[in-house]
């Protein structure tokens, strides 16, 4: 997604990714909480999902 992982994941990036891939498990509030309280976990979750989608050829 051309974002700098060293800068951490942002709520905007998470929300845009969820919207683009039609992921309805979370909400804006959920994205905010994930980034605020566990930024490292949020970044790892996003990276794992991107890698999985690349393997499946849908990213």
Tab-separated table of C-alpha atoms in Angstrom:
chain	number	residue	atom	x	y	z
A	1	UNK	CA	0.000	0.000	0.000
A	2	UNK	CA	3.099	2.184	-0.259
A	3	UNK	CA	2.986	3.162	3.416
A	4	UNK	CA	6.039	3.345	5.646
A	5	UNK	CA	5.765	0.512	8.190
A	6	UNK	CA	8.340	2.237	10.387
A	7	UNK	CA	5.866	5.075	10.873
A	8	UNK	CA	3.298	2.624	12.206
A	9	UNK	CA	-0.104	1.883	10.875
A	10	UNK	CA	-2.648	4.610	10.970
A	11	UNK	CA	-6.357	4.412	11.453
A	12	UNK	CA	-6.830	5.824	7.943
A	13	UNK	CA	-4.759	3.057	6.376
A	14	UNK	CA	-6.627	0.359	8.318
A	15	UNK	CA	-10.019	1.807	7.475
A	16	UNK	CA	-9.147	2.232	3.790
A	17	UNK	CA	-7.894	-1.359	3.623
A	18	UNK	CA	-11.069	-2.697	5.275
A	19	UNK	CA	-13.238	-0.685	2.903
A	20	UNK	CA	-11.281	-1.677	-0.213
A	21	UNK	CA	-11.473	-5.389	0.615
A	22	UNK	CA	-15.027	-5.301	2.008
A	23	UNK	CA	-13.977	-6.466	5.497
A	24	UNK	CA	-16.911	-5.839	7.810
A	25	UNK	CA	-15.601	-7.422	11.023
A	26	UNK	CA	-14.584	-4.114	12.557
A	27	UNK	CA	-15.705	-0.484	12.646
A	28	UNK	CA	-14.121	2.962	12.773
A	29	UNK	CA	-14.168	2.705	16.553
A	30	UNK	CA	-12.516	-0.729	16.374
A	31	UNK	CA	-9.830	0.583	14.024
A	32	UNK	CA	-9.171	3.525	16.320
A	33	UNK	CA	-8.872	1.290	19.395
A	34	UNK	CA	-6.600	-1.211	17.618
A	35	UNK	CA	-4.214	1.505	16.457
A	36	UNK	CA	-4.334	3.432	19.741
A	37	UNK	CA	-3.845	0.571	22.193
A	38	UNK	CA	-1.936	-1.996	20.165
A	39	UNK	CA	-0.240	-0.377	17.197
A	40	UNK	CA	2.277	-3.206	16.747
A	41	UNK	CA	-0.477	-5.850	16.716
A	42	UNK	CA	-2.477	-3.735	14.285
A	43	UNK	CA	0.492	-3.449	11.918
A	44	UNK	CA	1.214	-7.192	12.097
A	45	UNK	CA	-2.443	-8.032	11.421
A	46	UNK	CA	-2.499	-5.792	8.367
A	47	UNK	CA	0.783	-7.228	7.048
A	48	UNK	CA	-0.409	-10.828	7.489
A	49	UNK	CA	-3.636	-10.102	5.630
A	50	UNK	CA	-1.807	-8.345	2.781
A	51	UNK	CA	0.649	-11.263	2.471
A	52	UNK	CA	-2.232	-13.768	2.426
A	53	UNK	CA	-4.074	-11.807	-0.255
A	54	UNK	CA	-0.875	-11.584	-2.338
A	55	UNK	CA	-0.448	-15.388	-2.121
A	56	UNK	CA	-4.052	-15.809	-3.276
A	57	UNK	CA	-3.494	-13.298	-6.097
A	58	UNK	CA	-6.220	-10.906	-4.933
A	59	UNK	CA	-4.085	-7.979	-3.823
